[in-house]
Amino acid sequence: MTRSLRTGAIAVAALAASFALTACGGDDAKKDSGADASASATPGAGGGEGSGESGGGSVDAAALEGTWVGLTDGKNVTVSIAARKVALVADKSVCQGDVKDMGGEPMLALKCTDGGTERTMGAIDSVDGSKLVVSWDGGAKDTLAKAEAGKLPSGMPSLPDLGDLPEVPAP
């Protein structure tokens, strides 16, 4: 019971933080939709959709801004990026860090509170206005959809029933 309570509390806190970060960011997807397609990078692909890529292309760090959600191996993954700061919740891990420029490409460099290493350094495979694909050095690959600001994402499993929680006495 304690473990599911802790996991539920972490998930709720992470979602609240991700929505707070999203509300602070702008909605650049609408005004930059054409720019995002040419800014996508797929390592080793050479040219992207259209012929706008040169030298293998690059990802604009601004295209990463927002909250991204999805399922990897049946488990929720949420990534929020604002002002080059990153928060990630994946299964039972909570990680935070920065968007770093590594060889001209943005990478997600994170440190996880539980000491986990599966999602500490992530390469951006592709990003557009609605989809982000990240390959992590630990072996995981997340394909995430952009969450709309101020709205809960659809198609995600719900939180477990938290009806058994004890009431916290008022101070």
Coordinates of C-alpha atoms in Angstrom, one line a residue:
M1 CA 0.0 0.0 0.0
T2 CA 2.8 2.4 0.9
R3 CA 4.6 1.8 -2.4
S4 CA 1.5 2.5 -4.5
L5 CA 0.7 5.6 -2.4
R6 CA 4.3 6.9 -2.9
T7 CA 4.1 6.1 -6.7
G8 CA 0.7 7.8 -7.0
A9 CA 2.0 10.8 -5.1
I10 CA 5.1 11.1 -7.3
A11 CA 2.9 10.8 -10.5
V12 CA 0.5 13.5 -9.3
A13 CA 3.3 15.8 -8.3
A14 CA 5.1 15.3 -11.7
L15 CA 2.0 15.9 -13.7
A16 CA 1.2 19.1 -11.7
A17 CA 4.8 20.3 -12.3
S18 CA 4.6 19.4 -16.0
F19 CA 1.4 21.3 -16.5
A20 CA 2.8 24.3 -14.6
L21 CA 5.8 24.3 -16.9
T22 CA 3.6 24.0 -20.0
A23 CA 1.4 26.9 -18.9
C24 CA 4.5 29.1 -18.7
G25 CA 5.7 28.3 -22.3
G26 CA 4.4 29.7 -25.5
D27 CA 2.5 27.8 -28.1
D28 CA 5.2 27.9 -30.8
A29 CA 3.9 24.9 -32.6
K30 CA 1.2 26.9 -34.5
K31 CA 3.5 29.6 -35.7
D32 CA 6.5 27.4 -36.4
S33 CA 4.9 24.3 -37.8
G34 CA 6.8 24.7 -41.1
A35 CA 10.1 25.4 -39.3
D36 CA 9.8 22.4 -37.0
A37 CA 9.6 19.9 -39.9
S38 CA 13.0 21.2 -41.3
A39 CA 14.5 21.3 -37.8
S40 CA 13.8 17.6 -37.2
A41 CA 16.8 15.4 -37.1
T42 CA 17.0 11.7 -37.5
P43 CA 20.6 10.5 -36.9
G44 CA 22.0 8.7 -39.9
A45 CA 19.0 9.5 -42.1
G46 CA 20.9 12.1 -44.3
G47 CA 18.0 14.2 -45.6
G48 CA 14.7 14.8 -44.0
E49 CA 11.3 15.4 -45.3
G50 CA 11.7 18.2 -47.8
S51 CA 15.2 19.1 -48.8
G52 CA 15.9 21.7 -46.1
E53 CA 18.4 19.7 -44.1
S54 CA 22.1 20.3 -44.7
G55 CA 25.0 18.4 -43.1
G56 CA 22.6 15.8 -41.5
G57 CA 20.3 18.5 -40.0
S58 CA 20.0 19.8 -36.5
V59 CA 17.3 20.1 -33.9
D60 CA 16.4 23.5 -32.6
A61 CA 16.3 23.4 -28.8
A62 CA 13.2 25.7 -28.9
A63 CA 11.3 23.0 -30.7
L64 CA 11.6 20.8 -27.6
E65 CA 9.7 23.2 -25.3
G66 CA 6.5 21.9 -23.8
T67 CA 5.2 18.8 -22.1
W68 CA 5.5 15.4 -23.9
V69 CA 3.7 12.3 -22.8
G70 CA 3.5 8.7 -23.9
L71 CA 3.9 5.0 -23.0
T72 CA 7.1 3.0 -23.3
D73 CA 6.9 -0.7 -22.5
G74 CA 3.4 0.0 -21.1
K75 CA 4.6 2.6 -18.6
N76 CA 3.8 6.3 -18.5
V77 CA 6.6 8.7 -19.5
T78 CA 6.2 12.4 -19.2
V79 CA 8.9 14.9 -20.2
S80 CA 8.5 18.7 -19.6
I81 CA 10.9 21.2 -21.1
A82 CA 10.9 24.9 -20.4
A83 CA 13.8 27.4 -20.6
R84 CA 16.2 24.6 -21.3
K85 CA 15.3 22.9 -18.0
V86 CA 13.9 19.3 -18.2
A87 CA 11.7 17.3 -15.8
L88 CA 11.0 13.6 -16.5
V89 CA 8.8 11.1 -14.8
A90 CA 9.1 7.5 -16.1
D91 CA 7.6 4.6 -14.3
K92 CA 9.0 5.1 -10.7
S93 CA 11.8 7.4 -11.6
V94 CA 11.8 11.2 -11.3
C95 CA 14.6 13.0 -13.1
Q96 CA 15.6 16.6 -13.8
G97 CA 18.3 18.3 -15.7
D98 CA 19.0 20.5 -18.7
V99 CA 19.0 20.6 -22.5
K100 CA 22.7 20.7 -23.3
D101 CA 24.4 21.4 -26.6
M102 CA 26.6 18.4 -27.5
G103 CA 28.5 18.7 -30.7
G104 CA 25.9 21.2 -32.0
E105 CA 23.0 18.9 -31.2
P106 CA 20.7 19.3 -28.1
M107 CA 20.8 16.4 -25.7
L108 CA 18.8 15.8 -22.5
A109 CA 21.2 15.5 -19.6
L110 CA 19.4 14.3 -16.5
K111 CA 20.0 13.1 -12.9
C112 CA 17.4 10.8 -11.4
T113 CA 16.5 11.0 -7.7
D114 CA 16.5 7.2 -7.3
G115 CA 20.0 7.0 -8.8
G116 CA 18.7 5.3 -11.9
T117 CA 20.7 5.5 -15.1
E118 CA 18.3 4.3 -17.8
R119 CA 17.3 7.9 -18.8
T120 CA 20.2 10.2 -17.9
M121 CA 21.5 11.1 -21.4
G122 CA 19.0 11.4 -24.2
A123 CA 19.6 12.0 -27.9
I124 CA 16.8 13.7 -29.9
D125 CA 16.0 11.4 -32.8
S126 CA 13.3 13.7 -34.1
V127 CA 10.9 16.4 -33.0
D128 CA 8.1 18.3 -34.7
G129 CA 5.1 20.1 -33.4
S130 CA 3.3 17.0 -32.2
K131 CA 5.9 14.2 -31.7
L132 CA 9.2 13.8 -29.9
V133 CA 11.5 10.7 -30.1
V134 CA 14.3 10.4 -27.6
S135 CA 16.9 7.6 -27.5
W136 CA 18.5 7.2 -24.1
D137 CA 22.0 5.9 -23.4
G138 CA 20.5 3.4 -21.0
G139 CA 18.7 1.7 -24.0
A140 CA 15.2 3.0 -23.7
K141 CA 13.6 4.8 -26.7
D142 CA 10.6 7.0 -26.0
T143 CA 8.1 8.2 -28.6
L144 CA 6.1 11.0 -27.0
A145 CA 3.1 13.2 -28.1
K146 CA 2.9 16.8 -27.2
A147 CA 0.3 17.6 -24.5
E148 CA -1.9 20.6 -25.1
A149 CA -1.4 23.4 -22.6
G150 CA -4.0 23.3 -19.8
K151 CA -5.5 20.0 -20.9
L152 CA -4.9 16.5 -19.6
P153 CA -3.5 14.2 -22.2
S154 CA -5.8 11.6 -23.7
G155 CA -5.2 7.9 -24.1
M156 CA -3.1 7.6 -20.9
P157 CA -3.9 5.2 -18.1
S158 CA -5.5 6.8 -15.0
L159 CA -4.0 7.0 -11.6
P160 CA -4.8 4.2 -9.2
D161 CA -7.7 4.8 -6.8
L162 CA -6.4 6.8 -3.9
G163 CA -9.5 6.6 -1.7
D164 CA -7.6 4.8 1.1
L165 CA -5.4 7.8 1.9
P166 CA -5.5 9.0 5.4
E167 CA -6.5 12.6 6.0
V168 CA -3.8 15.1 6.9
P169 CA -4.6 17.0 10.0
A170 CA -4.8 20.8 9.7
P171 CA -1.8 22.7 11.1

